[in-house]
Structures are given as structure tokens and as C-alpha cells.
XYZ file of C-alpha atoms in Angstrom:
603
model
C 158.300 127.029 -26.019
C 157.081 130.591 -25.411
C 155.748 129.486 -22.024
C 159.183 128.022 -21.307
C 160.647 131.336 -22.414
C 158.381 133.056 -19.905
C 159.998 130.952 -17.190
C 163.618 131.277 -18.320
C 163.695 134.996 -19.204
C 162.887 136.273 -15.692
C 165.326 133.747 -14.221
C 168.318 134.658 -16.409
C 167.554 138.404 -16.528
C 167.185 138.873 -12.797
C 170.094 136.531 -12.006
C 172.348 138.453 -14.397
C 171.362 141.751 -12.805
C 171.909 140.429 -9.288
C 175.273 138.984 -10.385
C 176.555 142.529 -10.877
C 176.840 142.864 -7.103
C 179.944 140.650 -7.176
C 181.953 143.208 -9.153
C 181.929 145.996 -6.555
C 181.269 143.737 -3.564
C 183.772 140.851 -3.946
C 182.791 139.243 -0.610
C 179.351 138.341 -2.006
C 179.165 134.711 -3.110
C 176.837 132.933 -5.523
C 174.466 131.955 -2.731
C 173.714 135.555 -1.843
C 173.276 136.417 -5.531
C 170.690 133.641 -5.874
C 168.833 134.832 -2.759
C 168.717 138.404 -4.096
C 167.452 137.104 -7.460
C 164.725 135.027 -5.760
C 163.569 138.044 -3.711
C 163.286 140.131 -6.894
C 161.371 137.353 -8.658
C 158.903 136.923 -5.791
C 158.338 140.686 -5.704
C 157.844 140.789 -9.487
C 155.240 138.030 -9.560
C 153.494 139.329 -6.438
C 152.566 142.629 -8.085
C 151.282 141.148 -11.347
C 147.661 141.450 -10.250
C 147.945 145.247 -10.360
C 148.550 145.056 -14.119
C 150.931 147.159 -16.167
C 148.570 150.096 -16.732
C 149.710 151.916 -13.618
C 153.445 151.412 -14.133
C 153.548 151.009 -17.907
C 154.507 154.660 -18.345
C 157.814 153.835 -16.604
C 158.789 151.098 -19.063
C 159.754 153.355 -21.968
C 161.948 155.740 -19.887
C 163.686 152.798 -18.166
C 164.425 150.987 -21.416
C 165.470 154.236 -23.145
C 167.912 155.043 -20.326
C 169.190 151.465 -20.485
C 169.994 151.694 -24.182
C 171.423 155.190 -23.788
C 173.757 154.007 -21.021
C 174.985 150.849 -22.754
C 175.573 152.755 -26.010
C 177.513 155.482 -24.188
C 179.598 152.964 -22.244
C 180.224 151.037 -25.458
C 181.497 154.131 -27.247
C 183.692 154.952 -24.240
C 185.217 151.457 -24.205
C 185.838 151.526 -27.965
C 187.598 154.890 -27.703
C 189.602 153.981 -24.593
C 190.633 150.380 -25.198
C 190.701 149.382 -28.878
C 189.028 151.308 -31.725
C 190.251 148.668 -34.164
C 187.554 146.348 -32.875
C 185.190 147.963 -35.379
C 186.911 145.893 -38.062
C 184.800 143.008 -36.765
C 181.946 144.259 -38.964
C 183.799 142.740 -41.901
C 182.380 139.284 -42.758
C 185.875 137.934 -43.370
C 186.494 137.655 -39.635
C 183.613 135.244 -39.017
C 185.036 133.044 -41.767
C 188.457 133.060 -40.085
C 186.799 132.448 -36.723
C 185.149 129.219 -37.891
C 188.225 128.136 -39.862
C 190.531 128.342 -36.829
C 188.256 126.729 -34.243
C 186.217 124.057 -36.032
C 183.404 122.474 -34.032
C 184.096 124.451 -30.848
C 183.544 127.730 -32.676
C 180.412 126.347 -34.275
C 178.904 125.322 -30.940
C 179.709 128.779 -29.559
C 176.870 130.061 -31.743
C 174.545 128.756 -29.022
C 175.964 131.408 -26.701
C 176.107 134.075 -29.393
C 172.385 133.449 -29.871
C 171.763 135.155 -26.519
C 172.715 138.524 -28.043
C 169.406 138.666 -29.944
C 167.080 136.991 -27.439
C 163.997 138.949 -26.548
C 162.718 139.492 -30.065
C 160.779 136.227 -29.851
C 158.438 137.942 -27.369
C 158.017 141.069 -29.481
C 154.344 140.285 -30.075
C 153.639 140.930 -26.379
C 154.568 144.598 -26.885
C 151.707 144.953 -29.355
C 149.387 144.886 -26.337
C 151.007 148.120 -25.160
C 152.329 149.959 -28.230
C 151.353 150.393 -31.893
C 153.301 148.545 -34.597
C 154.962 151.689 -35.942
C 156.357 152.546 -32.506
C 157.904 149.089 -32.151
C 159.434 149.253 -35.646
C 160.848 152.739 -35.122
C 162.277 151.931 -31.691
C 163.971 148.762 -32.922
C 165.633 150.229 -36.017
C 166.593 153.659 -34.622
C 167.403 152.882 -30.974
C 167.675 149.188 -30.128
C 169.827 147.898 -32.984
C 172.457 150.715 -33.053
C 172.766 150.745 -29.249
C 173.295 146.974 -29.112
C 176.008 147.147 -31.769
C 177.853 149.836 -29.802
C 177.418 147.942 -26.502
C 178.772 144.631 -27.808
C 181.604 146.325 -29.708
C 182.573 148.152 -26.532
C 182.652 144.931 -24.520
C 184.767 143.301 -27.230
C 187.221 146.229 -27.093
C 187.411 145.910 -23.292
C 188.026 142.142 -23.475
C 190.844 142.683 -25.965
C 192.675 144.433 -23.143
C 191.320 142.451 -20.160
C 190.545 138.915 -21.418
C 190.486 137.511 -17.860
C 187.294 139.491 -17.140
C 185.276 137.439 -19.609
C 182.946 136.011 -16.913
C 181.533 139.439 -15.963
C 182.482 141.444 -19.039
C 179.408 143.679 -18.930
C 179.751 144.903 -15.357
C 183.573 144.887 -15.442
C 183.558 147.201 -18.448
C 181.442 149.839 -16.690
C 183.482 152.845 -15.464
C 183.563 153.002 -11.664
C 181.935 156.424 -11.466
C 178.714 155.289 -13.121
C 178.680 151.724 -11.842
C 175.866 151.995 -9.278
C 173.518 154.102 -11.430
C 174.116 151.584 -14.213
C 173.435 148.687 -11.840
C 170.086 150.198 -10.820
C 169.075 150.807 -14.434
C 170.200 147.292 -15.437
C 168.090 145.760 -12.670
C 165.068 147.840 -13.683
C 165.573 146.867 -17.349
C 165.783 143.197 -16.350
C 162.433 143.543 -14.572
C 160.895 145.176 -17.660
C 162.246 142.376 -19.885
C 160.846 139.799 -17.490
C 157.485 141.563 -17.509
C 157.365 141.390 -21.310
C 157.715 137.599 -21.384
C 155.311 137.155 -18.463
C 152.730 139.227 -20.358
C 153.443 137.164 -23.477
C 152.765 133.963 -21.526
C 149.472 135.317 -20.159
C 148.439 136.353 -23.677
C 149.263 132.929 -25.096
C 147.347 131.105 -22.347
C 144.307 133.332 -22.911
C 144.324 132.596 -26.645
C 144.679 128.857 -26.011
C 141.823 129.107 -23.513
C 139.592 130.814 -26.086
C 140.214 127.950 -28.531
C 139.470 125.289 -25.933
C 143.110 124.198 -25.822
C 143.788 124.926 -22.154
C 141.986 124.079 -18.893
C 139.623 126.765 -17.600
C 141.506 129.314 -15.517
C 140.539 132.703 -14.181
C 141.525 135.565 -16.518
C 141.560 139.081 -15.028
C 141.669 142.031 -17.420
C 143.692 144.826 -15.869
C 143.168 147.562 -18.447
C 140.143 149.401 -19.795
C 142.013 150.510 -22.934
C 144.042 147.457 -23.937
C 142.388 144.056 -24.336
C 145.760 142.256 -24.208
C 146.724 143.443 -20.719
C 145.592 140.542 -18.553
C 146.521 138.652 -15.404
C 146.009 134.918 -14.832
C 146.501 134.110 -11.114
C 147.027 130.347 -11.435
C 149.580 130.667 -14.247
C 151.306 133.530 -12.422
C 152.087 131.420 -9.366
C 153.103 128.409 -11.463
C 155.548 130.614 -13.391
C 156.927 132.021 -10.147
C 157.560 128.573 -8.657
C 159.234 127.328 -11.846
C 161.339 130.509 -12.131
C 162.591 130.090 -8.577
C 163.294 126.394 -9.211
C 165.345 127.232 -12.327
C 167.207 130.066 -10.597
C 168.110 128.018 -7.524
C 168.457 124.661 -9.238
C 171.063 125.360 -11.903
C 174.678 125.338 -10.852
C 175.695 128.294 -12.994
C 174.242 130.949 -15.241
C 175.649 129.321 -18.378
C 173.245 126.403 -18.018
C 170.272 128.778 -17.836
C 171.693 130.514 -20.911
C 171.821 127.216 -22.790
C 168.198 126.481 -21.876
C 167.179 129.998 -22.846
C 168.919 129.793 -26.221
C 167.264 126.470 -27.039
C 163.796 127.868 -26.319
C 164.382 131.017 -28.354
C 165.751 129.243 -31.448
C 162.843 126.787 -31.580
C 160.343 129.639 -31.120
C 161.954 131.424 -34.068
C 161.843 128.313 -36.237
C 158.164 127.735 -35.534
C 157.421 131.427 -36.109
C 159.090 131.291 -39.531
C 157.042 128.243 -40.538
C 153.834 129.889 -39.365
C 154.756 133.088 -41.208
C 155.131 131.029 -44.353
C 151.533 129.843 -43.954
C 150.337 133.386 -43.268
C 152.054 134.675 -46.417
C 150.469 131.941 -48.531
C 146.962 131.673 -47.060
C 146.279 135.149 -45.680
C 148.444 137.692 -47.484
C 148.348 135.742 -50.779
C 151.986 136.607 -51.500
C 153.710 135.437 -54.666
C 155.381 132.058 -54.221
C 158.796 133.521 -55.118
C 158.585 135.989 -52.218
C 157.429 133.235 -49.855
C 160.285 130.969 -50.926
C 162.853 133.760 -50.588
C 161.683 134.697 -47.087
C 161.531 131.086 -45.909
C 164.930 130.054 -47.280
C 166.782 133.110 -45.941
C 165.151 132.808 -42.513
C 165.701 129.061 -42.196
C 169.351 129.304 -43.240
C 170.053 131.637 -40.319
C 167.811 129.903 -37.789
C 168.837 126.354 -38.663
C 172.469 127.396 -38.286
C 171.842 128.486 -34.704
C 169.560 125.510 -34.095
C 172.315 123.087 -35.074
C 174.586 124.814 -32.556
C 172.145 124.676 -29.613
C 171.653 120.947 -30.169
C 175.101 120.469 -28.646
C 173.839 122.249 -25.508
C 170.868 119.979 -24.819
C 172.695 117.996 -22.137
C 174.045 121.224 -20.591
C 170.712 122.774 -19.648
C 169.038 122.825 -23.062
C 166.726 119.997 -21.998
C 164.772 122.256 -19.618
C 162.609 124.115 -22.190
C 162.042 120.825 -24.022
C 160.628 119.246 -20.866
C 158.510 122.314 -20.058
C 157.173 122.479 -23.624
C 156.418 118.745 -23.671
C 154.490 118.988 -20.390
C 152.349 121.895 -21.575
C 151.847 120.226 -24.960
C 150.469 117.072 -23.291
C 148.173 119.140 -21.065
C 146.867 121.224 -23.961
C 146.417 118.294 -26.347
C 144.612 116.086 -23.830
C 142.363 118.935 -22.701
C 141.497 119.910 -26.281
C 140.801 116.306 -27.274
C 138.554 115.628 -24.277
C 136.718 118.933 -24.578
C 136.197 118.484 -28.320
C 134.781 114.988 -27.875
C 132.491 116.174 -25.098
C 131.200 119.071 -27.194
C 130.703 116.832 -30.245
C 128.660 114.496 -28.064
C 126.477 117.375 -26.869
C 126.048 118.708 -30.405
C 125.120 115.355 -31.940
C 122.823 114.321 -29.115
C 120.905 117.562 -28.662
C 117.135 117.160 -28.755
C 115.218 118.230 -31.856
C 112.240 120.549 -31.763
C 110.124 117.783 -33.297
C 110.760 115.636 -30.226
C 109.810 118.495 -27.908
C 106.636 119.272 -29.855
C 105.685 115.591 -29.847
C 105.575 115.563 -26.051
C 102.746 118.088 -25.895
C 102.334 121.096 -23.574
C 103.120 119.097 -20.437
C 106.176 117.559 -22.154
C 104.759 114.190 -21.076
C 105.851 115.049 -17.539
C 104.639 116.400 -14.268
C 105.162 120.191 -14.390
C 105.952 121.267 -10.833
C 105.760 124.906 -9.694
C 108.997 126.816 -10.102
C 111.510 127.885 -12.734
C 114.419 125.789 -13.966
C 117.455 127.610 -15.386
C 119.288 125.018 -17.482
C 122.854 126.147 -18.237
C 124.285 124.983 -21.547
C 127.154 125.809 -23.914
C 124.837 125.341 -26.879
C 123.197 128.444 -28.300
C 120.749 126.324 -30.303
C 118.559 123.314 -29.716
C 117.706 121.595 -26.460
C 120.762 120.070 -24.747
C 120.932 116.327 -24.227
C 121.375 116.863 -20.512
C 117.742 118.057 -20.355
C 116.371 114.939 -22.040
C 118.637 112.830 -19.824
C 117.203 114.590 -16.783
C 113.515 114.241 -17.673
C 113.992 110.642 -18.863
C 115.296 109.554 -15.455
C 113.092 111.911 -13.433
C 109.768 112.395 -15.256
C 109.107 115.859 -13.851
C 110.269 119.345 -14.640
C 109.511 122.918 -13.682
C 106.538 124.852 -14.985
C 108.915 127.251 -16.733
C 112.206 126.132 -18.286
C 114.842 128.633 -19.451
C 117.972 127.457 -21.259
C 120.760 129.871 -20.335
C 123.850 130.250 -22.532
C 126.567 132.621 -21.261
C 128.856 134.207 -23.868
C 131.979 136.260 -23.195
C 132.545 138.910 -25.858
C 135.899 140.539 -26.753
C 134.687 143.986 -25.651
C 135.209 145.913 -22.429
C 131.573 145.888 -21.363
C 128.101 145.051 -22.676
C 125.428 147.631 -21.789
C 122.732 146.378 -19.454
C 119.994 146.932 -22.046
C 121.907 144.718 -24.498
C 122.963 142.066 -21.996
C 120.300 139.419 -22.743
C 118.833 137.925 -25.902
C 115.603 136.046 -25.273
C 113.603 133.795 -27.586
C 110.837 131.271 -27.152
C 111.174 127.538 -27.720
C 108.004 125.883 -28.957
C 104.436 127.150 -28.523
C 103.430 129.517 -25.743
C 101.842 126.870 -23.549
C 105.181 125.047 -23.317
C 106.648 127.944 -21.292
C 110.151 127.215 -22.561
C 112.674 129.935 -23.440
C 116.290 130.402 -24.411
C 118.355 133.258 -23.019
C 121.835 134.201 -24.218
C 123.640 136.364 -21.649
C 126.546 138.396 -23.078
C 129.359 139.752 -20.924
C 132.343 141.944 -21.673
C 135.677 141.071 -20.163
C 135.235 143.556 -17.290
C 131.565 142.958 -16.534
C 131.031 141.707 -13.036
C 128.839 138.648 -12.675
C 129.027 138.052 -8.963
C 125.594 138.610 -7.471
C 123.211 135.924 -8.587
C 120.184 137.879 -7.404
C 121.034 140.694 -9.819
C 121.581 138.186 -12.604
C 118.188 136.590 -12.031
C 116.523 139.989 -11.731
C 117.969 141.252 -15.013
C 117.187 137.941 -16.743
C 113.526 138.070 -15.731
C 113.256 141.752 -16.643
C 114.480 140.868 -20.132
C 112.088 137.920 -20.277
C 109.104 140.104 -19.323
C 110.154 142.686 -21.897
C 110.261 139.946 -24.511
C 106.780 138.747 -23.565
C 105.323 142.254 -23.839
C 106.979 142.783 -27.212
C 105.779 139.378 -28.370
C 102.216 140.198 -27.438
C 102.458 143.421 -29.429
C 103.960 141.695 -32.453
C 101.717 138.657 -32.669
C 101.842 137.134 -36.093
C 105.502 138.023 -36.609
C 106.805 134.649 -35.409
C 105.970 131.002 -35.897
C 105.564 128.128 -33.462
C 109.122 126.921 -33.711
C 111.187 130.059 -33.447
C 110.162 133.231 -31.664
C 112.467 136.237 -31.380
C 112.104 139.682 -29.835
C 110.117 140.908 -32.814
C 109.758 140.219 -36.502
C 110.996 143.655 -37.496
C 114.118 143.024 -35.482
C 114.710 139.862 -37.470
C 114.514 141.775 -40.732
C 116.499 144.828 -39.654
C 119.246 142.905 -37.915
C 120.330 140.944 -40.937
C 123.019 143.560 -41.510
C 123.457 144.538 -37.882
C 124.554 141.384 -36.083
C 128.211 140.482 -36.073
C 130.204 137.730 -34.430
C 133.621 138.556 -32.957
C 134.025 141.548 -35.227
C 134.683 139.709 -38.471
C 131.615 137.661 -39.350
C 128.265 139.028 -40.521
C 125.301 137.061 -39.289
C 121.579 137.653 -39.077
C 119.209 136.862 -36.265
C 117.464 134.181 -38.297
C 120.651 132.096 -38.048
C 120.634 132.461 -34.276
C 120.241 128.693 -33.919
C 123.510 128.015 -35.734
C 125.835 129.730 -33.280
C 128.259 127.317 -31.720
C 129.826 127.386 -28.268
C 132.837 129.498 -29.065
C 131.112 132.198 -31.099
C 130.045 135.502 -29.646
C 126.647 137.010 -30.322
C 126.450 140.773 -30.640
C 123.156 142.553 -30.042
C 121.336 144.053 -33.027
C 121.655 147.776 -33.373
C 117.911 148.106 -32.942
C 117.824 146.372 -29.560
C 118.440 149.515 -27.545
C 115.774 151.451 -29.425
C 113.215 148.697 -28.908
C 114.018 148.464 -25.197
C 113.578 152.201 -24.732
C 110.229 152.089 -26.517
C 108.896 149.412 -24.195
C 110.274 150.733 -20.939
C 108.990 154.158 -21.771
C 105.400 152.887 -21.986
C 104.366 152.296 -18.428
C 100.791 151.430 -19.383
C 101.737 148.416 -21.538
C 99.788 145.371 -20.434
C 100.431 142.931 -23.275
C 101.564 139.469 -22.186
C 100.329 140.188 -18.661
C 98.823 136.736 -18.104
C 102.045 134.891 -18.866
C 104.091 137.439 -16.896
C 101.831 136.850 -13.913
C 102.174 133.082 -14.371
C 105.988 133.293 -14.514
C 106.078 135.570 -11.473
C 104.087 132.965 -9.564
C 106.528 130.260 -10.622
C 109.410 132.511 -9.631
C 107.976 132.890 -6.153
C 107.804 129.094 -5.923
C 111.566 128.892 -6.426
C 114.343 129.089 -9.028
C 116.650 126.104 -9.526
C 119.950 126.277 -11.449
C 120.465 123.041 -13.395
C 123.965 122.313 -14.687
C 125.178 119.409 -16.755
C 128.265 117.465 -15.799
C 129.279 115.235 -18.691
C 131.984 112.789 -17.634
C 134.203 111.539 -20.448
C 135.563 108.010 -20.109
C 137.679 105.886 -22.411
C 136.094 102.711 -23.758
C 137.285 99.423 -22.333
C 138.747 98.349 -25.668
C 140.668 101.630 -26.046
C 144.469 101.535 -26.125
C 146.280 101.999 -22.823
C 147.659 105.485 -23.661
C 144.155 106.690 -24.517
C 142.824 105.331 -21.238
C 145.617 107.103 -19.354
C 144.997 110.357 -21.239
C 141.218 110.361 -20.760
C 140.619 108.519 -17.481
C 143.515 110.060 -15.561
C 145.033 113.164 -17.183
C 141.819 114.706 -18.544
C 139.835 113.690 -15.463
C 142.473 115.303 -13.230
C 142.466 118.519 -15.281
C 138.661 118.672 -15.127
C 138.829 118.229 -11.382
C 141.293 121.048 -10.714
C 140.000 123.606 -13.247
C 137.279 126.131 -12.455
C 133.795 124.690 -12.182
C 130.988 126.175 -14.243
C 129.103 126.952 -11.063
C 132.040 129.094 -9.912
C 132.288 130.866 -13.261
C 128.553 131.671 -13.237
C 128.508 132.343 -9.457
C 125.553 130.021 -8.937
C 124.344 129.791 -5.303
C 125.045 126.312 -3.976
C 121.696 126.030 -2.166
C 119.782 126.185 -5.465
C 122.240 124.248 -7.628
C 121.320 120.923 -9.199
C 124.051 118.993 -11.043
C 122.907 116.442 -13.611
C 125.609 113.940 -14.523
C 126.021 111.622 -17.470
C 128.867 109.433 -18.712
C 130.103 109.513 -22.299
C 132.612 106.967 -23.644
C 135.135 107.747 -26.381
């Protein structure tokens, strides 16, 4: 529903702003208004890749001027047309309103709902401003200014009821009309930007939880993690916004769709807040019940009203939400099953050790970089590969790439290296950590840094012999002991290096605080020769060639599966896998040295 909101808000905001042209330029028809709105929308979405950092400083002045203008015009209209309109603050009038009109007045709540739209995307502002600033601005500026603006329009309509279609622009005094029009258009763009940013944020979070197909996420700010740009979603939103703007016959239908999306978002938010209060904040059940009942009474009242608008445009957000729900559910289900298969079928160390130093294979010169999502164990794709082709490289390195929620990872902390099995197996695991602005484009640099870290590990290992066993080697034994309090995952979980094998595919691994010190010690000793024989051996294999081996697990539905499962897996999930970013593109693997190993898994 929030994604649907991100489509409808720019459409209705920009169309409303462009509609103001009709007031002072009567010869302009609806077609021209739509064209102007489409031009603004295309311009808005075309500059998203620049981010909001460069223009964000303009948002507050624009919105402040907007509220200042509408409050001033509201006070002017109240004073000039009908000061008695302030009596509307008495609750008795809403009772009389419903009593006189019956169902028609009740259904009008769907339109009244539009007076508070925008607050459902308030969380997007937390990427730009602190909580206290949002709270202060809403209570001191936003709420009073809106009350004055709506009261002023009501006073104007008491005198000119035939101007109800364009009450906002009609109520603006002629002398300030064009400045107000410019500010209103700018404010509409800011409001649209807020919901677009909210949509990007939501997609990124869904992506992190494996609930959305892999898309490119560009971080546009060094200071704020939440300021991002997603190219694919940006252009999809633009196309859908233009379709909504040009496709609806009138603005009221877009308003009905918008109101439906907002009310449902509020309902879901209230239910989620209830869970937060119980499970996270541990609030008393009386407080939880009071909050939930009061919120649902208000929101269900508006929800019952927008139900009458479903056939008048309210169906649009329902269709959009249903489409994204199907995509997200199918992708999450397929990805989860694929990961469970890889986890359950990974090869044990006992199996590797039982093969002997040659792994029961022909060890050909060269180095194989096997990419895997698993930070522990040997992936099944490797056993699948050597079972069907009984040969492998002299040196095998399992590479696991992790993206951390930090701006950048220093070069000296980029790689974690450990050995798999005894030394004569020449098998290693390397976890490469990247911040959200680290560039990973030149494969030669990646290989160079990986091998530098590997050689550093070998020299340290030779110095610290006796600190590690045959199954699990790390940078050094002292690092294992000291890092038990120094390794954290995603900022909220304490882990130690001895549990390195238990990290799953969505966890981030942070370098121990002693890593940098150890690296400096080694690099500062130019005469160190420990581990030289194995370094020389690996260098020889490197000269023979480096091959990037990637797994491609294809998920298929079983023959006896129900028809909807076959459609979901064999068609929808397969299509999403086909159009989303390939791992080779994410890791920037050179095509000439890429080897894809496929396997089929049935669910």
C-alpha cells in the first residue's frame, strides 16, 4: 500500500498544482493540465539519481513558506468572508452533519480523509531529520496552519459555494496568486519526493530481508544511510504515475484511490504498533488496549467510508498492492527454499577430510574462486561440480561477499581469511565486506586485494603455528581470544570469531578491533619470510589462471505439486530470477573467466 501511495501521491499532488492554471487562464483545458503534470512528473523522476543531499536544504524553506502562505490566506478569508465559520470546531456540528445527510454524509468521509494524507509517509522524513524536529514542526507549524487554511476555505465557500471545484486556488487573492502558485507547485514536488523516498526505503528493506528481487541500490548520501536511489523502481514508478495521471477521467477518482491507500496503510500501522508496544516496548496491556481501540475507532470509521469508493477509483491501490504482494511473496518463498536447500546440503568437513589432500580428484594448476552465500561450510555446488567433473584447481577459495550497513569498510579490514582443512589441501574461505558506497568494479583490484590478504594470513599463520587446529584456522589464535568482545553483527548482536562458521547469508560480519593492529605489524616487517613456500606455490597457481565459479541453483516445482504452486515457481519465480541482477553483475566478474555451475532443485 505504501508503494501504491508512492505512485498516487506524485500523481494527485502534481495534477492539483497544475490544475491551478485554469483559475487565471480560463482557456486552458484539462488536456493541457495533464500534459503539464506529466512534464513535471518526468522531470521529477529524471533527477532522482542526483539524490536529495544537494537540494534537501531547499525542502524546509519551501514547505515553511507553503504553510506560512496558506495560514495567512486562511486568516484573510476568515476575516473577509465569514468569521463565524470558527464555530465549526464545536463537535455538535459534525453530529448535525451526519444527522441531516445520512449515508451520503458518511461516504463523504472518504474525501475528508484527504485533509490528513501525507502523515502515512512520515517515516521517510526520519532519513533526513531527527525525530524531535519532525514532532516540533508538526505540532507548532503544520497542524495550526492546516486548521487556518481549511477554515479559510470554508469561510470562502460560505460566500461562493459555486467555486467548490477549485476552492483552494479560487480563494487566493489575485495579488498573490502567481507567487502562491509557484510555491504550491514546489510544495507538491517536495511532497512527491517524500513518498518516492519512502518507496525506495521500503524496497531496500524488503530487499535486505530477501522479500524483493535483486535490484541495484545507489546510496546518494555520505551522512544519511536512508537516502537512496533505485533506478529500476524509479522508472516503474514514473510509468505508473503517468498512467494514473493520464488514465483517470478526473481528479476525484485519483483522490478516491489515494484515500483508500492511506486508510489501509494507517490501519496496518496501528496493528503493527500494537505488536511493537507488546513485544518491544513491553507496555502495560491497558495502555496497549487504549491506544489500539482509540486508533481503530477513528481509522475504521474512515475505512468504512472509503469502501464505498472502491468502484470509483479505490480499486487502483488494491491492484497495485496485490501485484507487489504476489511478487514479494513468490520471490521470498523461492529464495527461502533455495537457501534452505544450500544450507541442508552443504558438505561437512568430515567428507572433505575423508577425500585426502588431492580431494580424490585431479588437481589442475590454477586458482578457483567459488562464490557462495554461505559463510560456513563447503557449498553443495562445489560437491556437485567435482562429482560430475572429477578435477579441481590446485587452490580453492570460497568467497562470500557481505554488504554492511556502514558507509565504507577500510581496505585493511576488507577481507577475513581462514583455512579449510589441513595445509596440504590448499583450501581457504574469504569473506569480503563492503560498505554501501564502496566501489567493487575492477576485478583486477579485487583479486589483488584478496591475494594480498591471503598472503598476509599465511605469514601470520606461520608465525602463530600451534594456535589453530586442523579443522578451523583463523588469522591468529590471539585474535580469536581478543575478538570475543570485539566482533558485532549489524550493530546489535555480539559474536566472537569462534562462531564464525555460524553466520548465515543475511548477517554482516564486522572486523575485530585488533585486525588493523595486526595488519600494520605484518606489513611493517618487510623481512618476514614465514609461509613463503605456500605463498610461492599460490603465486604459481595464480599465474596459471584464476577462474570464478558461480552456482546457479534452479528451483522447480515437483510434478505432483498443485497448479498454483507450479505457476508461482516455474513461471513467476523463474521470470523474476531471469530479469533481476545476476550475481556475476553484482560482483563484476569478468565473463572470460566465469564458470557457471548449474543444478536443479525441486520443491
